[in-house]
Amino acid sequence: MNSHIKAVDINNVWKFFNLGGTVLVEGKHGDDIDVMPASWSMPIDYNKLGVVLDSTHYTRKLIEKEGYFLLALPTVKIVKELMYLGSNSKNDVDDKVEQSGLKFFNIEGCDFPLPEGCVAWAVCKVLKEPHNEKTYDLFIGEVVAGYADDRIFNDKGEPTFETAGEELSILPNFGGAYFYSLGKRVSVPGY
Amino acid sequence: MNSHIKAVDINNVWKFFNLGGTVLVEGKHGDDIDVMPASWSMPIDYNKLGVVLDSTHYTRKLIEKEGYFLLALPTVKIVKELMYLGSNSKNDVDDKVEQSGLKFFNIEGCDFPLPEGCVAWAVCKVLKEPHNEKTYDLFIGEVVAGYADDRIFNDKGEPTFETAGEELSILPNFGGAYFYSLGKRVSVPGY
């Protein structure tokens, strides 16, 4: 396992997903795993994350069966794999995840294999909300475990993207294949 | 009015808010106006935006009375005003908005004064969802009008932050006063 991966306090996981980067959504049921990118995702509370998942997605079906999902925060490093995962469906391509080139690692105590090339991961338990799922394709999960790469945050819990290098940048998205990296820290007068 | 401001197709407004920057949320009722920053915001559909608004916020009360809210996408230029708006409440400070230094402009056909120093604006009609509002402080709005600064997108609807200059960057946030600017366009192999 990557020695940079650290468990994160459940109530601090939201900060990583607050940055607004595209996420990878992973669903699994038994040996069946699917991963899709999503950019309609946000914290709903200090220990809750929300994500919009269209009903046609194979990943969503796995999440509905299992009652859990994983959100991961991918970096510039795997933008090619991410685009493949978003352009192909496991409804059509059985070995989509393998074909994407995405690799995984395991961490003790976590049932989800974690995608490599990411800087944060959150395991979420679905809070069943049939109306939201049906009307808005909106899934809300309670964070039950979180991990992050210690090159992007320090002991005080402050972000350190500015020293981590562009390769570890998250991927803000403007729809389609329009991605940006993170830029500089913005200094705020008085803070 | 700033000559760079253009109306945007309602179904394309989500892309600006897809980038994940901090937003300003504006509520108004009669002459009463309040503005607060929020980072828990995302597209819920191609013509819908969601935002989490704690029940203590004065802005929320105005939105509940009026049934509409405005989301704006602030730039680096107004980070100081944004922090003031987020650190003070109109419950305590009557002239909070004036004190923040935030300025507004008007646009024909739009009832909301639009905050300056932003690059996109969306007028949203609240889709009443009492359960979401009560349980998750989640408000979902249907976009009824959208505007953006034509320095950050071109005639094809593609983003152009890379040529717009850092001053027009949005503000991804890691909680508190930890903001970043947008960096470079990330090239995606094959796209």
Short mmCIF file of C-alpha atoms in Angstrom, two decimals:
data_model
loop_
_atom_site.label_atom_id
_atom_site.label_comp_id
_atom_site.label_asym_id
_atom_site.label_seq_id
_atom_site.Cartn_x
_atom_site.Cartn_y
_atom_site.Cartn_z
CA MET A 1 0.00 0.00 0.00
CA ASN A 2 0.98 3.56 -0.69
CA SER A 3 2.60 4.77 2.52
CA HIS A 4 1.07 8.21 2.02
CA ILE A 5 -2.47 7.00 2.67
CA LYS A 6 -3.82 7.95 6.08
CA ALA A 7 -7.19 7.46 7.74
CA VAL A 8 -9.03 10.77 8.12
CA ASP A 9 -11.46 11.78 10.87
CA ILE A 10 -14.95 11.09 9.52
CA ASN A 11 -15.97 14.67 10.26
CA ASN A 12 -13.12 16.08 8.14
CA VAL A 13 -13.67 14.00 5.02
CA TRP A 14 -16.12 16.58 3.61
CA LYS A 15 -13.29 19.12 3.14
CA PHE A 16 -11.64 17.06 0.42
CA PHE A 17 -14.93 16.77 -1.45
CA ASN A 18 -15.67 20.42 -0.78
CA LEU A 19 -12.99 21.39 -3.29
CA GLY A 20 -15.39 20.55 -6.09
CA GLY A 21 -13.23 18.22 -8.12
CA THR A 22 -14.74 15.49 -10.26
CA VAL A 23 -15.21 12.31 -8.22
CA LEU A 24 -15.07 8.61 -9.00
CA VAL A 25 -18.08 6.69 -7.71
CA GLU A 26 -17.53 3.02 -6.96
CA GLY A 27 -20.24 0.44 -6.38
CA LYS A 28 -19.66 -3.19 -5.55
CA HIS A 29 -21.81 -6.22 -4.83
CA GLY A 30 -20.01 -9.50 -4.22
CA ASP A 31 -17.25 -9.66 -6.82
CA ASP A 32 -19.03 -7.25 -9.13
CA ILE A 33 -17.45 -3.80 -9.18
CA ASP A 34 -18.10 -0.70 -11.29
CA VAL A 35 -16.61 2.77 -11.23
CA MET A 36 -17.95 5.92 -12.90
CA PRO A 37 -16.93 9.58 -12.77
CA ALA A 38 -19.42 12.15 -11.51
CA SER A 39 -19.19 15.85 -11.06
CA TRP A 40 -22.58 16.40 -9.45
CA SER A 41 -21.40 15.73 -5.94
CA MET A 42 -21.08 17.75 -2.73
CA PRO A 43 -21.04 17.55 1.06
CA ILE A 44 -24.58 17.56 2.47
CA ASP A 45 -23.34 17.75 6.07
CA TYR A 46 -20.07 17.40 7.99
CA ASN A 47 -20.50 13.61 7.82
CA LYS A 48 -22.62 13.23 4.69
CA LEU A 49 -21.92 13.34 0.96
CA GLY A 50 -24.41 13.55 -1.89
CA VAL A 51 -24.03 12.46 -5.50
CA VAL A 52 -26.36 12.40 -8.52
CA LEU A 53 -26.39 9.02 -10.32
CA ASP A 54 -28.55 8.50 -13.38
CA SER A 55 -30.76 5.41 -13.21
CA THR A 56 -29.16 3.86 -16.30
CA HIS A 57 -25.73 3.53 -14.64
CA TYR A 58 -24.56 0.03 -13.75
CA THR A 59 -22.70 1.54 -10.77
CA ARG A 60 -26.01 2.75 -9.35
CA LYS A 61 -27.51 -0.73 -9.55
CA LEU A 62 -24.62 -2.11 -7.47
CA ILE A 63 -25.04 0.70 -4.93
CA GLU A 64 -28.77 -0.02 -4.64
CA LYS A 65 -28.03 -3.70 -3.98
CA GLU A 66 -25.20 -3.12 -1.49
CA GLY A 67 -26.39 0.00 0.33
CA TYR A 68 -22.89 1.51 0.25
CA PHE A 69 -20.81 3.55 -2.18
CA LEU A 70 -17.28 4.82 -2.33
CA LEU A 71 -16.37 8.32 -3.50
CA ALA A 72 -12.78 8.91 -4.55
CA LEU A 73 -11.12 12.16 -5.55
CA PRO A 74 -9.08 11.51 -8.71
CA THR A 75 -6.01 13.46 -9.78
CA VAL A 76 -4.69 14.75 -13.08
CA LYS A 77 -2.66 11.53 -13.23
CA ILE A 78 -5.67 9.36 -14.12
CA VAL A 79 -7.72 11.71 -16.30
CA LYS A 80 -7.41 9.25 -19.23
CA GLU A 81 -8.76 6.35 -17.14
CA LEU A 82 -11.51 8.62 -15.81
CA MET A 83 -12.65 9.59 -19.32
CA TYR A 84 -12.75 5.91 -20.32
CA LEU A 85 -14.86 5.09 -17.27
CA GLY A 86 -17.24 7.91 -18.16
CA SER A 87 -17.48 7.05 -21.85
CA ASN A 88 -18.21 3.34 -21.46
CA SER A 89 -20.90 1.49 -19.53
CA LYS A 90 -20.66 -1.86 -17.80
CA ASN A 91 -24.13 -2.47 -19.22
CA ASP A 92 -22.32 -2.97 -22.56
CA VAL A 93 -18.69 -3.71 -21.68
CA ASP A 94 -18.30 -6.48 -19.07
CA ASP A 95 -14.65 -5.74 -18.38
CA LYS A 96 -15.00 -1.98 -18.51
CA VAL A 97 -13.10 -1.39 -15.27
CA GLU A 98 -10.15 -3.60 -16.36
CA GLN A 99 -10.16 -1.96 -19.82
CA SER A 100 -10.03 1.49 -18.26
CA GLY A 101 -6.57 0.83 -16.86
CA LEU A 102 -7.68 1.94 -13.39
CA LYS A 103 -5.76 0.14 -10.66
CA PHE A 104 -6.81 -0.54 -7.07
CA PHE A 105 -5.25 -1.15 -3.69
CA ASN A 106 -6.68 -2.54 -0.48
CA ILE A 107 -6.56 -1.10 2.98
CA GLU A 108 -7.17 -3.04 6.18
CA GLY A 109 -10.70 -2.76 7.47
CA CYS A 110 -12.10 -1.37 4.21
CA ASP A 111 -14.30 -3.60 2.04
CA PHE A 112 -13.96 -1.38 -1.02
CA PRO A 113 -10.86 -1.68 -3.18
CA LEU A 114 -9.57 1.91 -3.42
CA PRO A 115 -8.75 3.33 -6.87
CA GLU A 116 -5.14 4.42 -7.29
CA GLY A 117 -4.33 7.86 -8.64
CA CYS A 118 -6.69 9.54 -6.20
CA VAL A 119 -5.96 11.68 -3.14
CA ALA A 120 -9.03 11.07 -0.97
CA TRP A 121 -11.59 8.32 -0.49
CA ALA A 122 -14.87 8.17 1.45
CA VAL A 123 -16.89 5.05 2.20
CA CYS A 124 -20.55 6.03 2.50
CA LYS A 125 -23.62 4.18 3.77
CA VAL A 126 -26.69 5.07 1.72
CA LEU A 127 -29.36 6.89 3.73
CA LYS A 128 -32.42 5.56 1.94
CA GLU A 129 -34.37 8.42 0.40
CA PRO A 130 -36.62 6.89 -2.27
CA HIS A 131 -38.14 10.22 -3.30
CA ASN A 132 -34.75 11.85 -3.92
CA GLU A 133 -33.39 8.79 -5.70
CA LYS A 134 -36.42 8.56 -7.98
CA THR A 135 -37.08 12.26 -8.62
CA TYR A 136 -33.56 13.70 -8.64
CA ASP A 137 -31.30 10.62 -8.99
CA LEU A 138 -29.80 11.97 -5.78
CA PHE A 139 -28.07 9.62 -3.34
CA ILE A 140 -27.09 10.76 0.13
CA GLY A 141 -24.55 8.75 2.10
CA GLU A 142 -23.26 8.93 5.63
CA VAL A 143 -19.47 8.79 5.72
CA VAL A 144 -18.38 5.70 7.64
CA ALA A 145 -14.66 5.77 6.75
CA GLY A 146 -12.30 8.19 5.04
CA TYR A 147 -8.72 8.16 3.80
CA ALA A 148 -6.47 10.73 2.17
CA ASP A 149 -2.97 11.13 0.78
CA ASP A 150 -0.82 12.96 3.33
CA ARG A 151 0.96 14.90 0.59
CA ILE A 152 -2.17 17.06 0.17
CA PHE A 153 -2.81 17.85 3.85
CA ASN A 154 -0.68 18.38 6.92
CA ASP A 155 -0.89 17.46 10.61
CA LYS A 156 -3.09 20.49 11.28
CA GLY A 157 -5.55 19.31 8.63
CA GLU A 158 -4.63 22.14 6.27
CA PRO A 159 -4.48 21.52 2.52
CA THR A 160 -1.01 21.43 0.94
CA PHE A 161 -1.77 21.11 -2.77
CA GLU A 162 0.62 23.99 -3.43
CA THR A 163 3.58 21.82 -2.38
CA ALA A 164 2.20 18.47 -3.56
CA GLY A 165 2.80 19.15 -7.24
CA GLU A 166 0.36 19.44 -10.13
CA GLU A 167 0.23 15.68 -10.61
CA LEU A 168 -1.69 15.44 -7.33
CA SER A 169 -4.18 18.12 -8.33
CA ILE A 170 -7.88 17.33 -8.33
CA LEU A 171 -9.96 17.86 -11.49
CA PRO A 172 -12.56 20.65 -11.54
CA ASN A 173 -14.76 20.01 -14.58
CA PHE A 174 -16.81 22.22 -16.92
CA GLY A 175 -18.75 19.34 -18.46
CA GLY A 176 -17.37 16.95 -21.06
CA ALA A 177 -13.58 16.73 -21.31
CA TYR A 178 -12.99 20.26 -20.00
CA PHE A 179 -10.86 19.84 -16.88
CA TYR A 180 -8.63 22.23 -14.99
CA SER A 181 -6.00 21.63 -12.34
CA LEU A 182 -5.91 23.52 -9.07
CA GLY A 183 -3.85 26.69 -9.10
CA LYS A 184 -2.25 28.66 -6.29
CA ARG A 185 -3.44 29.17 -2.73
CA VAL A 186 -5.44 32.38 -2.59
CA SER A 187 -4.40 34.54 0.32
CA VAL A 188 -7.28 36.07 2.23
CA PRO A 189 -6.58 39.41 3.93
CA GLY A 190 -6.80 38.99 7.69
CA TYR A 191 -6.67 35.17 7.66
CA MET B 1 -23.51 47.29 -16.82
CA ASN B 2 -20.40 45.29 -17.47
CA SER B 3 -20.38 44.70 -21.23
CA HIS B 4 -18.94 41.22 -20.71
CA ILE B 5 -22.13 39.87 -19.14
CA LYS B 6 -24.15 37.65 -21.45
CA ALA B 7 -27.32 35.64 -20.97
CA VAL B 8 -26.61 31.90 -20.98
CA ASP B 9 -28.89 29.11 -22.18
CA ILE B 10 -30.68 27.77 -19.10
CA ASN B 11 -29.49 24.25 -19.88
CA ASN B 12 -25.84 25.31 -19.92
CA VAL B 13 -25.80 27.21 -16.62
CA TRP B 14 -24.93 24.03 -14.68
CA LYS B 15 -21.47 23.88 -16.29
CA PHE B 16 -20.31 27.01 -14.49
CA PHE B 17 -21.48 25.62 -11.14
CA ASN B 18 -20.04 22.21 -12.04
CA LEU B 19 -16.55 23.60 -11.56
CA GLY B 20 -17.02 23.35 -7.83
CA GLY B 21 -16.07 26.86 -6.79
CA THR B 22 -17.53 28.47 -3.70
CA VAL B 23 -20.81 30.22 -4.52
CA LEU B 24 -22.56 33.29 -3.20
CA VAL B 25 -26.20 32.69 -2.31
CA GLU B 26 -28.48 35.71 -2.49
CA GLY B 27 -31.97 35.92 -1.04
CA LYS B 28 -34.28 38.89 -1.29
CA HIS B 29 -37.77 39.78 -0.17
CA GLY B 30 -39.00 43.25 -0.94
CA ASP B 31 -36.11 45.59 -0.21
CA ASP B 32 -34.47 43.12 2.15
CA ILE B 33 -31.41 41.43 0.66
CA ASP B 34 -28.82 39.08 2.13
CA VAL B 35 -25.85 37.29 0.62
CA MET B 36 -23.84 34.40 2.06
CA PRO B 37 -21.09 32.18 0.72
CA ALA B 38 -21.69 28.43 0.44
CA SER B 39 -19.54 25.63 -0.78
CA TRP B 40 -22.07 22.83 -0.45
CA SER B 41 -23.62 23.39 -3.85
CA MET B 42 -23.89 21.37 -7.06
CA PRO B 43 -25.96 20.80 -10.19
CA ILE B 44 -28.81 18.37 -9.51
CA ASP B 45 -29.83 18.24 -13.17
CA TYR B 46 -29.12 20.13 -16.40
CA ASN B 47 -31.57 22.80 -15.28
CA LYS B 48 -31.43 22.44 -11.50
CA LEU B 49 -29.00 23.53 -8.81
CA GLY B 50 -28.86 22.42 -5.18
CA VAL B 51 -27.40 24.21 -2.18
CA VAL B 52 -27.26 23.45 1.55
CA LEU B 53 -28.39 26.38 3.73
CA ASP B 54 -28.38 26.08 7.49
CA SER B 55 -31.67 27.06 9.13
CA THR B 56 -30.03 29.86 11.15
CA HIS B 57 -29.05 31.85 8.06
CA TYR B 58 -30.93 35.08 7.40
CA THR B 59 -30.47 34.45 3.67
CA ARG B 60 -32.46 31.23 3.99
CA LYS B 61 -35.36 33.02 5.62
CA LEU B 62 -35.56 35.44 2.67
CA ILE B 63 -35.44 32.52 0.22
CA GLU B 64 -38.25 30.75 2.07
CA LYS B 65 -40.39 33.89 1.88
CA GLU B 66 -39.65 34.67 -1.76
CA GLY B 67 -39.43 31.18 -3.28
CA TYR B 68 -36.39 32.17 -5.33
CA PHE B 69 -32.64 32.36 -4.83
CA LEU B 70 -29.67 33.55 -6.81
CA LEU B 71 -26.40 31.65 -7.01
CA ALA B 72 -23.33 33.57 -8.15
CA LEU B 73 -19.84 32.28 -8.83
CA PRO B 74 -17.37 34.65 -7.17
CA THR B 75 -13.80 35.22 -8.27
CA VAL B 76 -10.49 35.71 -6.49
CA LYS B 77 -11.16 39.44 -6.79
CA ILE B 78 -13.82 39.44 -4.05
CA VAL B 79 -12.45 36.84 -1.63
CA LYS B 80 -12.24 39.48 1.11
CA GLU B 81 -15.90 40.49 0.66
CA LEU B 82 -16.86 36.81 0.56
CA MET B 83 -15.11 36.08 3.87
CA TYR B 84 -16.88 39.05 5.49
CA LEU B 85 -20.25 37.79 4.23
CA GLY B 86 -19.49 34.35 5.65
CA SER B 87 -18.22 35.60 9.01
CA ASN B 88 -21.12 37.92 9.81
CA SER B 89 -24.85 37.33 9.99
CA LYS B 90 -27.64 39.70 9.09
CA ASN B 91 -29.35 38.36 12.21
CA ASP B 92 -26.80 40.49 14.12
CA VAL B 93 -25.55 43.10 11.64
CA ASP B 94 -28.37 44.95 9.85
CA ASP B 95 -26.11 46.46 7.21
CA LYS B 96 -23.97 43.37 6.74
CA VAL B 97 -24.18 43.45 2.95
CA GLU B 98 -23.20 47.14 2.77
CA GLN B 99 -20.38 46.56 5.30
CA SER B 100 -19.01 43.66 3.22
CA GLY B 101 -18.09 46.02 0.40
CA LEU B 102 -19.90 43.81 -2.11
CA LYS B 103 -21.30 45.80 -5.03
CA PHE B 104 -24.20 44.97 -7.30
CA PHE B 105 -25.41 45.71 -10.80
CA ASN B 106 -28.79 45.28 -12.42
CA ILE B 107 -29.66 43.55 -15.64
CA GLU B 108 -32.87 44.03 -17.60
CA GLY B 109 -35.49 41.39 -16.88
CA CYS B 110 -33.78 40.14 -13.71
CA ASP B 111 -35.31 40.95 -10.31
CA PHE B 112 -32.14 40.07 -8.39
CA PRO B 113 -29.34 42.61 -8.17
CA LEU B 114 -26.27 40.68 -9.37
CA PRO B 115 -23.11 40.77 -7.22
CA GLU B 116 -20.07 42.22 -8.97
CA GLY B 117 -16.78 40.33 -9.00
CA CYS B 118 -18.45 37.12 -10.10
CA VAL B 119 -18.33 35.30 -13.45
CA ALA B 120 -21.67 33.47 -13.49
CA TRP B 121 -25.11 33.95 -12.00
CA ALA B 122 -28.18 31.68 -11.87
CA VAL B 123 -31.67 32.70 -10.81
CA CYS B 124 -33.43 29.67 -9.33
CA LYS B 125 -37.04 28.98 -8.41
CA VAL B 126 -37.25 26.83 -5.28
CA LEU B 127 -38.82 23.42 -5.91
CA LYS B 128 -40.52 22.94 -2.56
CA GLU B 129 -39.13 19.86 -0.84
CA PRO B 130 -40.00 20.22 2.87
CA HIS B 131 -38.33 16.92 3.85
CA ASN B 132 -34.99 17.86 2.25
CA GLU B 133 -35.13 21.38 3.63
CA LYS B 134 -35.86 20.17 7.15
CA THR B 135 -33.68 17.06 7.29
CA TYR B 136 -30.68 18.09 5.19
CA ASP B 137 -31.04 21.90 4.90
CA LEU B 138 -31.00 21.12 1.17
CA PHE B 139 -32.68 23.50 -1.27
CA ILE B 140 -33.20 22.53 -4.89
CA GLY B 141 -33.94 25.22 -7.46
CA GLU B 142 -34.92 25.17 -11.09
CA VAL B 143 -32.78 27.55 -13.11
CA VAL B 144 -35.02 30.21 -14.65
CA ALA B 145 -32.29 32.58 -15.89
CA GLY B 146 -28.52 32.50 -16.20
CA TYR B 147 -25.75 34.97 -17.02
CA ALA B 148 -21.99 34.67 -17.39
CA ASP B 149 -18.92 36.76 -18.14
CA ASP B 150 -17.88 36.14 -21.74
CA ARG B 151 -14.21 36.28 -20.80
CA ILE B 152 -14.53 32.80 -19.24
CA PHE B 153 -16.36 31.08 -22.11
CA ASN B 154 -16.37 31.36 -25.88
CA ASP B 155 -18.99 31.21 -28.65
CA LYS B 156 -18.81 27.41 -28.64
CA GLY B 157 -19.62 27.34 -24.93
CA GLU B 158 -16.11 26.19 -24.02
CA PRO B 159 -14.42 27.52 -20.87
CA THR B 160 -11.60 29.99 -21.35
CA PHE B 161 -10.29 30.53 -17.81
CA GLU B 162 -6.76 29.91 -19.11
CA THR B 163 -6.87 33.13 -21.09
CA ALA B 164 -9.10 35.12 -18.73
CA GLY B 165 -6.40 35.68 -16.12
CA GLU B 166 -6.18 34.56 -12.52
CA GLU B 167 -8.26 37.48 -11.30
CA LEU B 168 -11.29 35.84 -12.95
CA SER B 169 -10.64 32.46 -11.36
CA ILE B 170 -13.31 30.82 -9.26
CA LEU B 171 -12.59 29.79 -5.65
CA PRO B 172 -12.41 26.07 -4.81
CA ASN B 173 -12.51 25.83 -1.01
CA PHE B 174 -11.17 23.34 1.56
CA GLY B 175 -13.27 24.69 4.41
CA GLY B 176 -12.52 27.89 6.34
CA ALA B 177 -10.28 30.40 4.60
CA TYR B 178 -8.46 27.79 2.49
CA PHE B 179 -9.09 28.79 -1.10
CA TYR B 180 -7.30 27.93 -4.33
CA SER B 181 -7.48 29.46 -7.78
CA LEU B 182 -8.01 27.41 -10.92
CA GLY B 183 -4.83 26.24 -12.60
CA LYS B 184 -4.14 25.13 -16.16
CA ARG B 185 -6.41 23.32 -18.60
CA VAL B 186 -5.72 19.60 -18.31
CA SER B 187 -5.31 17.99 -21.68
CA VAL B 188 -7.11 14.68 -22.06
CA PRO B 189 -5.55 12.19 -24.49
CA GLY B 190 -7.93 11.62 -27.42
CA TYR B 191 -10.15 14.63 -26.66
#
